[in-house]
Structures are given as C-alpha cells and as structure tokens.
PDB file of C-alpha atoms in Angstrom:
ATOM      1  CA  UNK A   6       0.000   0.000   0.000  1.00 64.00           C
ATOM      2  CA  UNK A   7       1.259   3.679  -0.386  1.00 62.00           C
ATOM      3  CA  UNK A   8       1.583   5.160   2.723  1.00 70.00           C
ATOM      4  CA  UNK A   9       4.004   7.426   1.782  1.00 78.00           C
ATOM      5  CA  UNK A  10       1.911   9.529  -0.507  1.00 88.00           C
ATOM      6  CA  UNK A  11       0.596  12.749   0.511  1.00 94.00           C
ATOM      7  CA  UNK A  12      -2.524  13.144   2.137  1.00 97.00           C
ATOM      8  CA  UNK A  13      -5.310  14.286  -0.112  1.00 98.00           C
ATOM      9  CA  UNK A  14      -8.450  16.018   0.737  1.00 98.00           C
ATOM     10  CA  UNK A  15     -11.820  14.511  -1.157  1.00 98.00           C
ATOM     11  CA  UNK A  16     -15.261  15.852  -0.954  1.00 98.00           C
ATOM     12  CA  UNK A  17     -18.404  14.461  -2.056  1.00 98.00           C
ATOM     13  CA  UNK A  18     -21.234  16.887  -3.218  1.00 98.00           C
ATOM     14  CA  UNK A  19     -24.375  15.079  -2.479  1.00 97.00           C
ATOM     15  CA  UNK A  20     -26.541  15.463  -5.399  1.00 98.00           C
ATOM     16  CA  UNK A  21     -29.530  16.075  -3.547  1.00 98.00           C
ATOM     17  CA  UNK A  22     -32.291  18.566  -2.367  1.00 97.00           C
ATOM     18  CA  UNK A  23     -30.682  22.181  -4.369  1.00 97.00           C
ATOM     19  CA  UNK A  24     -30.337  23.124  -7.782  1.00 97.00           C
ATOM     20  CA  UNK A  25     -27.804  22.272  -9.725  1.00 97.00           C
ATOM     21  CA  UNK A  26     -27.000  25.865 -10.084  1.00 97.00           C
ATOM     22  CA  UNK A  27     -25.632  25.346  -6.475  1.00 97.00           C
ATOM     23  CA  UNK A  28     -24.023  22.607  -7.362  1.00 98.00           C
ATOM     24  CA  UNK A  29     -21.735  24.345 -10.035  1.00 98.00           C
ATOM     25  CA  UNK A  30     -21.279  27.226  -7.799  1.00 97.00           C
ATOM     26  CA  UNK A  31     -19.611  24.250  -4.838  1.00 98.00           C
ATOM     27  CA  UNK A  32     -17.894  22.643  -7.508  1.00 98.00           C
ATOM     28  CA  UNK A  33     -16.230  26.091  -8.273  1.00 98.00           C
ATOM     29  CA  UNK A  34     -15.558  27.086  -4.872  1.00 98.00           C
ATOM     30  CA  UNK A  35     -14.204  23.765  -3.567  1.00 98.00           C
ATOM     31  CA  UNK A  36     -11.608  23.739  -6.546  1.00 98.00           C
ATOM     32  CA  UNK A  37     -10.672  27.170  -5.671  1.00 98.00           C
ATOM     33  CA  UNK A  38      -9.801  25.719  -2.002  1.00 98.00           C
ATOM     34  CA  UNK A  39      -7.639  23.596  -2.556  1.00 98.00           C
ATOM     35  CA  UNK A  40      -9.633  20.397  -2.313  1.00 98.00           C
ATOM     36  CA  UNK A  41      -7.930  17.029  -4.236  1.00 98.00           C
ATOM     37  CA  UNK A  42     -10.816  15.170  -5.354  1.00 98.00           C
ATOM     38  CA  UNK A  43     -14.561  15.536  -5.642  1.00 98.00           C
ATOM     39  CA  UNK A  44     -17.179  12.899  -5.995  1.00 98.00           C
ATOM     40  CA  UNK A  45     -20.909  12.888  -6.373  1.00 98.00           C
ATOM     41  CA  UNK A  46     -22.924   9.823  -5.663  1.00 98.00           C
ATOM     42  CA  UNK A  47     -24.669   7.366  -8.572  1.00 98.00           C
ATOM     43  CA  UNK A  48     -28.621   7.495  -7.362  1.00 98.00           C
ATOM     44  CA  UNK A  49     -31.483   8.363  -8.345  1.00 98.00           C
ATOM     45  CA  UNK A  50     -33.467   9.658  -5.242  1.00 98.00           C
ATOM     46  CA  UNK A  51     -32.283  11.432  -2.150  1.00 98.00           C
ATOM     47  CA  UNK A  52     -30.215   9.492   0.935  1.00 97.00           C
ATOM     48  CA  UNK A  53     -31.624  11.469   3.558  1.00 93.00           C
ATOM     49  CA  UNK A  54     -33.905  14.485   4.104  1.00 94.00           C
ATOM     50  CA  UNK A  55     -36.998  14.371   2.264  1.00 97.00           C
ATOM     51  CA  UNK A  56     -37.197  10.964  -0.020  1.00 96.00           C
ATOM     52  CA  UNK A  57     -39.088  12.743  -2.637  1.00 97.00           C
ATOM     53  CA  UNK A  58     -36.562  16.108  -3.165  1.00 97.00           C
ATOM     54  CA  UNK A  59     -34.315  17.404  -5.687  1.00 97.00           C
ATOM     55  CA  UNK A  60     -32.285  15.100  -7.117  1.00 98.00           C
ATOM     56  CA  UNK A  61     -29.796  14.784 -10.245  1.00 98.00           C
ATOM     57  CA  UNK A  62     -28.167  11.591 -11.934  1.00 98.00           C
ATOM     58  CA  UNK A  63     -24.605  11.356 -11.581  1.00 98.00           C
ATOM     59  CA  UNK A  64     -22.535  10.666 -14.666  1.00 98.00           C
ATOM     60  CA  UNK A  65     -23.798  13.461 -16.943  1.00 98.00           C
ATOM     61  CA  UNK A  66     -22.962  15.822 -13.507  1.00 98.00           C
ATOM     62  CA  UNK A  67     -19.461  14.387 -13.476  1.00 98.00           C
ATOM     63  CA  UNK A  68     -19.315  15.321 -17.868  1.00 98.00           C
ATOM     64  CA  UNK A  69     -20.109  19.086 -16.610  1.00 98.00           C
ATOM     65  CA  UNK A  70     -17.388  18.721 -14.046  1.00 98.00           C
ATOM     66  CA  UNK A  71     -15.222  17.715 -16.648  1.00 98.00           C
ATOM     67  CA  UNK A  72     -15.603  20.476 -18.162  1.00 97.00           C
ATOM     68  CA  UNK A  73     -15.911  22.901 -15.577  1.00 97.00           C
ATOM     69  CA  UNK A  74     -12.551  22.141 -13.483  1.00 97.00           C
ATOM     70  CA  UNK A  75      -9.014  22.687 -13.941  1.00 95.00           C
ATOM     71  CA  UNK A  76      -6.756  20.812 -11.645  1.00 96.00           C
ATOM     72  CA  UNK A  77      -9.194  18.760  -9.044  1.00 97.00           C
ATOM     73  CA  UNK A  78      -9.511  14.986  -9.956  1.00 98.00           C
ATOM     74  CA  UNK A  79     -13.224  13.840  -9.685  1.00 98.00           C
ATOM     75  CA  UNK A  80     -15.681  11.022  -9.670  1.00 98.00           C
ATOM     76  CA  UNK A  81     -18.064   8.994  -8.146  1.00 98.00           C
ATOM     77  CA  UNK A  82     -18.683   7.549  -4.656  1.00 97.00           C
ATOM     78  CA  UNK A  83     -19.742   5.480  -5.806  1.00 95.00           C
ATOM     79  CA  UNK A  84     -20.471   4.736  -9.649  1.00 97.00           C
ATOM     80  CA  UNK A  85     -23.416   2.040  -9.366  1.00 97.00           C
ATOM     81  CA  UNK A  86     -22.535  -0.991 -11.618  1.00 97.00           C
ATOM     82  CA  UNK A  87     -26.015  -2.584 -11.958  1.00 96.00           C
ATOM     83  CA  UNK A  88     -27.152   0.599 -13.990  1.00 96.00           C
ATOM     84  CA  UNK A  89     -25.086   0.262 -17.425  1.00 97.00           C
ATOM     85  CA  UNK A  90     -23.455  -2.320 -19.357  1.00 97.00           C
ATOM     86  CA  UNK A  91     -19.532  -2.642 -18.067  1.00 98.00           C
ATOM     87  CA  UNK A  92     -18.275  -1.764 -21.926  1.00 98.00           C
ATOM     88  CA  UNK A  93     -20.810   1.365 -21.831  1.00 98.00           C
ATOM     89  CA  UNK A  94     -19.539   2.086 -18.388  1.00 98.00           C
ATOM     90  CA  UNK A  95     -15.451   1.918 -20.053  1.00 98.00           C
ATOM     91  CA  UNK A  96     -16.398   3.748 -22.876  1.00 98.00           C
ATOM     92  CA  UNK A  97     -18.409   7.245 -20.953  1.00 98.00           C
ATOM     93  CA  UNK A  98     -15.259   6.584 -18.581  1.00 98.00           C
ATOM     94  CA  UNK A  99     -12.620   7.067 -21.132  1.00 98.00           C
ATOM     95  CA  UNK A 100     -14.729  10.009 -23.124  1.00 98.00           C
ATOM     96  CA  UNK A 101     -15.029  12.014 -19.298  1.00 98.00           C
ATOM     97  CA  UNK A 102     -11.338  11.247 -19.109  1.00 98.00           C
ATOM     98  CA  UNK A 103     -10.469  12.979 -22.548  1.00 97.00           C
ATOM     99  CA  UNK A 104     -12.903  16.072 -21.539  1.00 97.00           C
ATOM    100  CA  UNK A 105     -10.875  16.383 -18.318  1.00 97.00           C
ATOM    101  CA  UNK A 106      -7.713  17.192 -20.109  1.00 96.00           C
ATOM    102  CA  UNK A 107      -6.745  20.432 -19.695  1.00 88.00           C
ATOM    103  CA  UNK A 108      -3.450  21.272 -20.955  1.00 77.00           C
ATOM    104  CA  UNK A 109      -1.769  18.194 -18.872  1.00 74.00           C
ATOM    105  CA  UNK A 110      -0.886  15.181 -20.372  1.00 85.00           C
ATOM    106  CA  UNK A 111      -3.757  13.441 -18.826  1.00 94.00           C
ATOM    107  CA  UNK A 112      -7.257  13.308 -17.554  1.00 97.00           C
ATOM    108  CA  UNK A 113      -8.395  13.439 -14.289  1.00 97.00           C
ATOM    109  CA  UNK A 114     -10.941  11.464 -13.703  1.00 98.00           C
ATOM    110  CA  UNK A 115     -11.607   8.156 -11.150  1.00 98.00           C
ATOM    111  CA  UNK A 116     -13.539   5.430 -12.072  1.00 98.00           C
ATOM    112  CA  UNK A 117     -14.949   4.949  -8.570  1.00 98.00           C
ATOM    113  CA  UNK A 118     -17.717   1.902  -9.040  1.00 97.00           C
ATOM    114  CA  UNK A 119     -19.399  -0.409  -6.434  1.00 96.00           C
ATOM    115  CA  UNK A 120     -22.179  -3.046  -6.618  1.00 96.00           C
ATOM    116  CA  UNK A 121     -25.059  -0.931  -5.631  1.00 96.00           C
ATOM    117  CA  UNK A 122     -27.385  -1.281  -2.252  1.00 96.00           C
ATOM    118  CA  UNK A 123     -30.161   1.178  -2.697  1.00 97.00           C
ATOM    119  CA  UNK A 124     -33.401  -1.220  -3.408  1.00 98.00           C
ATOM    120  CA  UNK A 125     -35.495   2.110  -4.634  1.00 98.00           C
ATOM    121  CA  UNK A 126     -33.198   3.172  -7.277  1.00 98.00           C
ATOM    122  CA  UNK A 127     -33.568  -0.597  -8.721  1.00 98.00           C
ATOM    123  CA  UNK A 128     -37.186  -0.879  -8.444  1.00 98.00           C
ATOM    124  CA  UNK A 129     -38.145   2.795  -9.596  1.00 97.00           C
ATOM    125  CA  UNK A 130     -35.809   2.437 -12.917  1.00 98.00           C
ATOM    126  CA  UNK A 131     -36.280  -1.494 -13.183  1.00 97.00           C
ATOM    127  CA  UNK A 132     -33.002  -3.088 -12.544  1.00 97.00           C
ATOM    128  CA  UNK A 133     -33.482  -6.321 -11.294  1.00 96.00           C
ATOM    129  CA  UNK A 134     -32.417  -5.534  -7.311  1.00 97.00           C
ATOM    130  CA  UNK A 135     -31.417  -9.735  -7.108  1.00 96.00           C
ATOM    131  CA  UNK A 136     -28.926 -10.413  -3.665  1.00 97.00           C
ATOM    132  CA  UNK A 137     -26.037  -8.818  -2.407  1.00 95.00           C
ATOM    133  CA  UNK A 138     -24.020 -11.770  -3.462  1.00 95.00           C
ATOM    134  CA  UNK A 139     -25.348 -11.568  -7.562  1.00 97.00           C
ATOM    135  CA  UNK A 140     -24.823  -7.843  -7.213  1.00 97.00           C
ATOM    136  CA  UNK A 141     -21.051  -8.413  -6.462  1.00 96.00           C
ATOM    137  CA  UNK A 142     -20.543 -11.379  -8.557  1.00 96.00           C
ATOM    138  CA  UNK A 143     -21.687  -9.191 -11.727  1.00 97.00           C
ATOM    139  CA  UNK A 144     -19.307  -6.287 -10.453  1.00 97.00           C
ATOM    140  CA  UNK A 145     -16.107  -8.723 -10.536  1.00 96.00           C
ATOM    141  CA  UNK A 146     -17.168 -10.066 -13.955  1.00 97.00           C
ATOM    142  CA  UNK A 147     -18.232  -6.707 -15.245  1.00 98.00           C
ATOM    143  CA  UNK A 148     -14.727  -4.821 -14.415  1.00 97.00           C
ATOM    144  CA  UNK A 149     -12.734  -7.421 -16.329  1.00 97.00           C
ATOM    145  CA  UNK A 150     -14.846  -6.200 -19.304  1.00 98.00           C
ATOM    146  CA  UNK A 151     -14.773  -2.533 -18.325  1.00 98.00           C
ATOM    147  CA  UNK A 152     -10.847  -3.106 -18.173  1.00 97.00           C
ATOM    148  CA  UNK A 153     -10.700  -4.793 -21.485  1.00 98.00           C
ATOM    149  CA  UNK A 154     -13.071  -2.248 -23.156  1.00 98.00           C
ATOM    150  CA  UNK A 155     -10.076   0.334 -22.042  1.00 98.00           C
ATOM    151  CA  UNK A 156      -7.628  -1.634 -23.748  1.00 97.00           C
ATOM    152  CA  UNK A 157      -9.661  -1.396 -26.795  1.00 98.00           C
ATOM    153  CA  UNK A 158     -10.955   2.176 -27.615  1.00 98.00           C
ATOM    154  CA  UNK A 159     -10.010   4.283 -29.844  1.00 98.00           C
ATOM    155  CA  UNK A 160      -8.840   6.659 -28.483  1.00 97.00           C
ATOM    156  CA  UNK A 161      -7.377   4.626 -25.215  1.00 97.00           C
ATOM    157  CA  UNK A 162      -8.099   6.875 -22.167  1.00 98.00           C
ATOM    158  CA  UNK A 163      -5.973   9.633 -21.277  1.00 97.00           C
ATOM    159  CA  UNK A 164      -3.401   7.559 -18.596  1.00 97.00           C
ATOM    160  CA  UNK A 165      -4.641   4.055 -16.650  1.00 97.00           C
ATOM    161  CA  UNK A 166      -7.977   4.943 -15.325  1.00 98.00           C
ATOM    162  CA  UNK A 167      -7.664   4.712 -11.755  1.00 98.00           C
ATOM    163  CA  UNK A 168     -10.234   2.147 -10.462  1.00 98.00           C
ATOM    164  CA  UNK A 169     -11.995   3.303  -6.867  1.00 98.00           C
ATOM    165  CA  UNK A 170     -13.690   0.397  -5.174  1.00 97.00           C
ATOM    166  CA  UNK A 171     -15.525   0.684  -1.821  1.00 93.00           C
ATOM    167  CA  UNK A 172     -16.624  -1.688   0.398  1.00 93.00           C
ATOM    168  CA  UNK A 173     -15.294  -4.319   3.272  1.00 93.00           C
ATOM    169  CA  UNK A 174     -16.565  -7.627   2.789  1.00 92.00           C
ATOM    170  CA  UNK A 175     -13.950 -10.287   3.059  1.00 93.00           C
ATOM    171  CA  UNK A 176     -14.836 -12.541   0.784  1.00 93.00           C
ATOM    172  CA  UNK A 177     -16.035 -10.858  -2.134  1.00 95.00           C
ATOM    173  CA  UNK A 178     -15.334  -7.427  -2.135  1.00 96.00           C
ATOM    174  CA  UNK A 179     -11.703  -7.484  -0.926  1.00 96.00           C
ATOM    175  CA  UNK A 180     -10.867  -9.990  -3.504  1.00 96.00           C
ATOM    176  CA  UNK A 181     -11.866  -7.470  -6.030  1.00 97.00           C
ATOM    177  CA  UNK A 182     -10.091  -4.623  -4.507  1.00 97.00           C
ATOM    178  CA  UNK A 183      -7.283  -7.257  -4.961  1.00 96.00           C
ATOM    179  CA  UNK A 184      -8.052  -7.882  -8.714  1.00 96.00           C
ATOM    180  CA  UNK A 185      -8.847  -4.114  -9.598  1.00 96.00           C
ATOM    181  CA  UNK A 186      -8.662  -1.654  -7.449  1.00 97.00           C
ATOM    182  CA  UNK A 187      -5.911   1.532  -7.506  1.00 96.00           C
ATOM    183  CA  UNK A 188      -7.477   3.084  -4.461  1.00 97.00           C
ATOM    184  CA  UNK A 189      -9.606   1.304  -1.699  1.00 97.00           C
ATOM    185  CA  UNK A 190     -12.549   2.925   0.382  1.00 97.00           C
ATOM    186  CA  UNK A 191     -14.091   1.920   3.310  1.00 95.00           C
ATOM    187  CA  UNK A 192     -15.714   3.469   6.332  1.00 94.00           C
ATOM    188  CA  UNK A 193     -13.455   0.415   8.802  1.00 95.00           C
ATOM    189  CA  UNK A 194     -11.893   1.938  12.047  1.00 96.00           C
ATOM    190  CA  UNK A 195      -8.129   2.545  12.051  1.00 96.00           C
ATOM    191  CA  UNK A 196      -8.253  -0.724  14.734  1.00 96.00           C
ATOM    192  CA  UNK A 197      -9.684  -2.640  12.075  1.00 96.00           C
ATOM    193  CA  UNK A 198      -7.311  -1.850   8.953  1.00 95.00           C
ATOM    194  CA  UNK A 199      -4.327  -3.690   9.781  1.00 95.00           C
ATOM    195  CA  UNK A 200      -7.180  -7.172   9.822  1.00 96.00           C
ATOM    196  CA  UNK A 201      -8.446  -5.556   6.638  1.00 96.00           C
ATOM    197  CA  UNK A 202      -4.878  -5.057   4.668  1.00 95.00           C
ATOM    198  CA  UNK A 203      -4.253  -8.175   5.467  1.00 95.00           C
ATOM    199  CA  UNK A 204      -6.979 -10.195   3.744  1.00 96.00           C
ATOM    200  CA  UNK A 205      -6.493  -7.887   1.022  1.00 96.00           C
ATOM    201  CA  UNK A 206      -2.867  -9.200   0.780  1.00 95.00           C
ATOM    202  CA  UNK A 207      -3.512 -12.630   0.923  1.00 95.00           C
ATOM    203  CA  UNK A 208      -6.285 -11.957  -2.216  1.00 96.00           C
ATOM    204  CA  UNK A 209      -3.643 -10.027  -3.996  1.00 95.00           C
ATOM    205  CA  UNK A 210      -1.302 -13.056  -4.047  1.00 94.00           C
ATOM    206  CA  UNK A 211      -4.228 -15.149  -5.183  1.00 94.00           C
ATOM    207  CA  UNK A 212      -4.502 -12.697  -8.034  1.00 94.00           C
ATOM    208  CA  UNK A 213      -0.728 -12.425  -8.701  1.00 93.00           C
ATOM    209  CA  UNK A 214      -0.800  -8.613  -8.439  1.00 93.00           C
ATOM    210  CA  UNK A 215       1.107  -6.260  -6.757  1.00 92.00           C
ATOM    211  CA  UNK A 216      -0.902  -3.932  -4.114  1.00 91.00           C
ATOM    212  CA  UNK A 217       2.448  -1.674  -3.404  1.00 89.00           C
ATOM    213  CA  UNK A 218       0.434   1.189  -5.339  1.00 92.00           C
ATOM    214  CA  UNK A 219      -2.732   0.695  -3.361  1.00 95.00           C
ATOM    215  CA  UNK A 220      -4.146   4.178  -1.822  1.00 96.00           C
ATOM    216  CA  UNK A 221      -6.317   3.641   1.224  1.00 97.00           C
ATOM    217  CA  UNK A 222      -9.174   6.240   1.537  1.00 98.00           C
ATOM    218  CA  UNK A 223     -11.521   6.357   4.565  1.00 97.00           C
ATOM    219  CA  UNK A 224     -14.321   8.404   5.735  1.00 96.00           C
ATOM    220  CA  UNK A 225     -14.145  11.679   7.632  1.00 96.00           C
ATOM    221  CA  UNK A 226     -18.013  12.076   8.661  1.00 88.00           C
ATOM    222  CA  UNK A 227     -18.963  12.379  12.051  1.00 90.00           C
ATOM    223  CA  UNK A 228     -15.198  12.165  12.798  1.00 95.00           C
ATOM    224  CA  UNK A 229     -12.924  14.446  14.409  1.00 96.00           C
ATOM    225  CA  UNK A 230      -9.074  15.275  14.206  1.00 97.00           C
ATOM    226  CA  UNK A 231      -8.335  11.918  16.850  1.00 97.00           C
ATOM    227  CA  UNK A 232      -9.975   9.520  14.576  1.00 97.00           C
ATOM    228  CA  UNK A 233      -8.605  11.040  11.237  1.00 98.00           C
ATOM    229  CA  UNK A 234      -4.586  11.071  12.823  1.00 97.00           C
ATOM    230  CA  UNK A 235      -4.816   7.233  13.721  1.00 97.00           C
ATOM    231  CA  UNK A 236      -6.721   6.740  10.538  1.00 97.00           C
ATOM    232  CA  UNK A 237      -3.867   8.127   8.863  1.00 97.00           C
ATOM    233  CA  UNK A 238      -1.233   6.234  11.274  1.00 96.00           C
ATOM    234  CA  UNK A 239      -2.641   3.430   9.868  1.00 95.00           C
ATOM    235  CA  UNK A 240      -2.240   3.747   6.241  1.00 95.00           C
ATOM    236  CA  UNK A 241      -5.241   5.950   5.053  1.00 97.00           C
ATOM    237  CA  UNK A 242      -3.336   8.612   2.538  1.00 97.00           C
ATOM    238  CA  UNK A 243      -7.213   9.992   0.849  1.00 98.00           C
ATOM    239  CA  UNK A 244      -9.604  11.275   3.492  1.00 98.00           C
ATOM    240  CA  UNK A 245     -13.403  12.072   2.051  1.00 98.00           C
ATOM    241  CA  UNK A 246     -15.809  14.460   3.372  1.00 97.00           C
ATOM    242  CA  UNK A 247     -19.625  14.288   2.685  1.00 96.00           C
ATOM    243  CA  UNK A 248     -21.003  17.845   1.937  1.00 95.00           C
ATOM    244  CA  UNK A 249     -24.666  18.915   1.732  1.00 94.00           C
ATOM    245  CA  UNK A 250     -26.583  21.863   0.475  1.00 94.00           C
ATOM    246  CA  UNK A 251     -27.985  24.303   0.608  1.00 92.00           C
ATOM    247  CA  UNK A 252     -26.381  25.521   3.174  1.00 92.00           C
ATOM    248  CA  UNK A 253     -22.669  24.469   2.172  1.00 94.00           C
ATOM    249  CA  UNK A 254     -20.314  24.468   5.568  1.00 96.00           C
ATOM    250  CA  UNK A 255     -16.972  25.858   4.068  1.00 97.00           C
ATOM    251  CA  UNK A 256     -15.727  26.199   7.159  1.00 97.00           C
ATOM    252  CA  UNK A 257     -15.828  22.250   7.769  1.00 97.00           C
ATOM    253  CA  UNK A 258     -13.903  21.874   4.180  1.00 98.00           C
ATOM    254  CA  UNK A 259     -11.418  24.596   5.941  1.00 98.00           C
ATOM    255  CA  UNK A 260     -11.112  22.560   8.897  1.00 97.00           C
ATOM    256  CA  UNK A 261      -9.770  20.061   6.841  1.00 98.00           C
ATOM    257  CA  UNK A 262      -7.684  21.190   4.686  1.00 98.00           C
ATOM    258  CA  UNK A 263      -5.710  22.640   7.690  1.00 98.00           C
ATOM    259  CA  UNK A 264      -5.959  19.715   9.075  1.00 98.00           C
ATOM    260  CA  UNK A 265      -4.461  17.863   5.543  1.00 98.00           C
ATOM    261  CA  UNK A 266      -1.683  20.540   5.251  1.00 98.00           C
ATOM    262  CA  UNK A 267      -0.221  20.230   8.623  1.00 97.00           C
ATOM    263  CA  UNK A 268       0.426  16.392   7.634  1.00 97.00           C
ATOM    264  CA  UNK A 269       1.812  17.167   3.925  1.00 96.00           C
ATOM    265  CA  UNK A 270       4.049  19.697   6.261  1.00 94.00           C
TER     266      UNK A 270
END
C-alpha cells in the first residue's frame, strides 16, 4: 500500500435537495480551495432528508465537471454498476477522461464503481435488485470487461484509469479490490485496517498482483481530528468528506484542509 503519498483532501457533493445551479457554484468554490478530489454519488433519489426532493443523476454531472474544473480529480462515490453495461460504463469513462484534459498530459478522472445497495433506485428504474451476493458477482465479472473495453478504444483513455472500489466484505469485495482496485474505500476503524490489509494481501497473491500502489481512503463524517490522525497512522493517505446543500459548511472543508496541510508539512 502507499503510505508514503501525501494526504489528499476529497469531498463528495451530495446530489440532492438544491439546484444544480448550487451545485456548479460548490464545484467552483471547492476547486478554488484547494480540495484534491470531488465525488458525487450514482442514485437516483435522495439518501436522507426528504425521499421525494431534488435530485440529479450522476454521470452526466461528473461530464459538466469535466468540463468545468481545472486541476481537481473527480468522480463517483460510488459509480453504481447494476445501472449500465460494463463496456458502456469503459467507454463514458474514457470520453469524461479525454474532456478532463486540460493542458496536462492526462485526464483526471476516477472510475470509482461499487455493486449498488439502494433497493429504490432498482425498483423505480427497473433493474433487477437480485442479492447482495449476484450484485457483487456481476461487479467482478463486469470490471474485467470494463478493463478490457479500455484496452480497446479508440482513443485509449488519457493515462490508466484509476479504479476506486468501496466496500469491506472479506470474501467478495476485498478480492476485487485485490483484482482491480488503484485506491480502496471503506468506512473500517483505524483498529480494524491492519485485519483488513491483510486479507487484502492474501487476495492479492491469489490474483498475482502487486498492491504496493494501493491508496487507502476512509471516511471523515462524524469524525474528528483523533480519529482522522490514527486513521492516517494506519495507512489511510485519501480522506473524504460528505457535503450537503444548501447551506454548504466551508468552514468544515477549511477545517480540513488545515488539518491535511499540517500532515503534507
């Protein structure tokens, strides 16, 4: 794992209950912070507040952040893979990528993608919902595709995609972190990493892959300084914030960029 990379600051823009006006204002702002990464979220209703709110769908959001931004990488926490077929997925991946170029030699974008748990956004858009189990089973055999699909486009994506997979499940999920994943995200206590790491080792060697590059990113919600310094002790190098509208707290994204720049010191 890299745990000698800087620490990077990530915040999630929930798509929910504001305009999207507001949106591209935060989007705009955060960049101008400093802030590393952003991320939406792939659903179709709201998480919390009222079920029936303002809402907007996540991948064309993350084309006009594309286009809108300069320097901030950017995704989604996470992309749902039940939605889309896994070459469609590759292919609005790779064309996101190419609209994130901006005078670099690359793109910026993170192909951050998980097996999906929110039953309404299945039964409201008819995806079949199936088991936890089928969900992740089509996730492993969809990313091999996705990863081919990369290899096959023309033209190839801007660098390697970096893959974003979330999750903790031992059996399953961790042995496609092991297969795919560039940078892993979990909401696990610091206590529980070193257990975590090493299952994901052991999956890596089943998969004959190298984890050195692996970025660990954990959660910073509900969290204070304590918990993010032995987060970071033990291994986490990308810290994400959730942040909701309307009425944006900059001062929490402050907080924590202080916070990030007194470890990068």
């Amino acid at each position: 794992m890299l745990f000698d990379t800087p620490v990077r600051l990530g915040v999630q823009i929930q798509p929910q209950h504001v305009q999207y006006s507001d949106i591209r204002d935060a989007v705009l702002r955060l960049e101008e912070m400093g802030v590393d990464v952003l991320f939406n979220w792939d659903h179709f209703y709201p998480l919390y507040g009222d079920p029936e709110g303002e809402h907007f769908e996540s991948w064309t959001m993350l084309s006009a952040w594309a286009e809108q931004t300069e320097r901030v990488e950017f995704g989604a926490l996470v992309n749902c893979n039940s939605y889309r077929n896994p070459d469609l997925q590759a292919d609005m991946a790779r064309t996101v990528d190419h609209i994130s170029k901006k005078g670099g030699d690359t793109g910026r974008f993170i192909f951050g993608t998980g097996s999906g748990w929110f039953q309404r956004d299945y039964d409201e858009y008819g995806y079949d919902f199936g088991t936890a189990g089928t969900r992740l089973n089509a996730l492993a055999t969809d990313l091999d595709r996705v990863v081919a699909r990369w290899g096959k486009l023309n033209p190839a994506p801007t660098r390697k995609i970096p893959v974003m997979i979330g999750g903790k499940g031992e059996q399953k999920t961790l042995r496609i972190v092991a297969r795919h994943a560039d940078i892993w995200h979990s909401f696990v206590t610091p206590d529980e990493l070193p257990h975590k790491f090493g299952v994901i080792e052991k999956w890596a060697e089943a998969e004959q892959r190298d984890l050195s590059g692996l970025v660990v990113s954990n959660e910073l919600k509900d969290r204070d300084e304590d918990v993010a310094d032995a987060l970071f002790d033990a291994g986490t190098r990308l810290f994400t914030l959730g942040f909701s509208g309307p009425e944006w707290d900059y001062s929490l994204v402050e907080r924590w960029l202080r916070w990030r720049d007194g470890k990068n010191a």
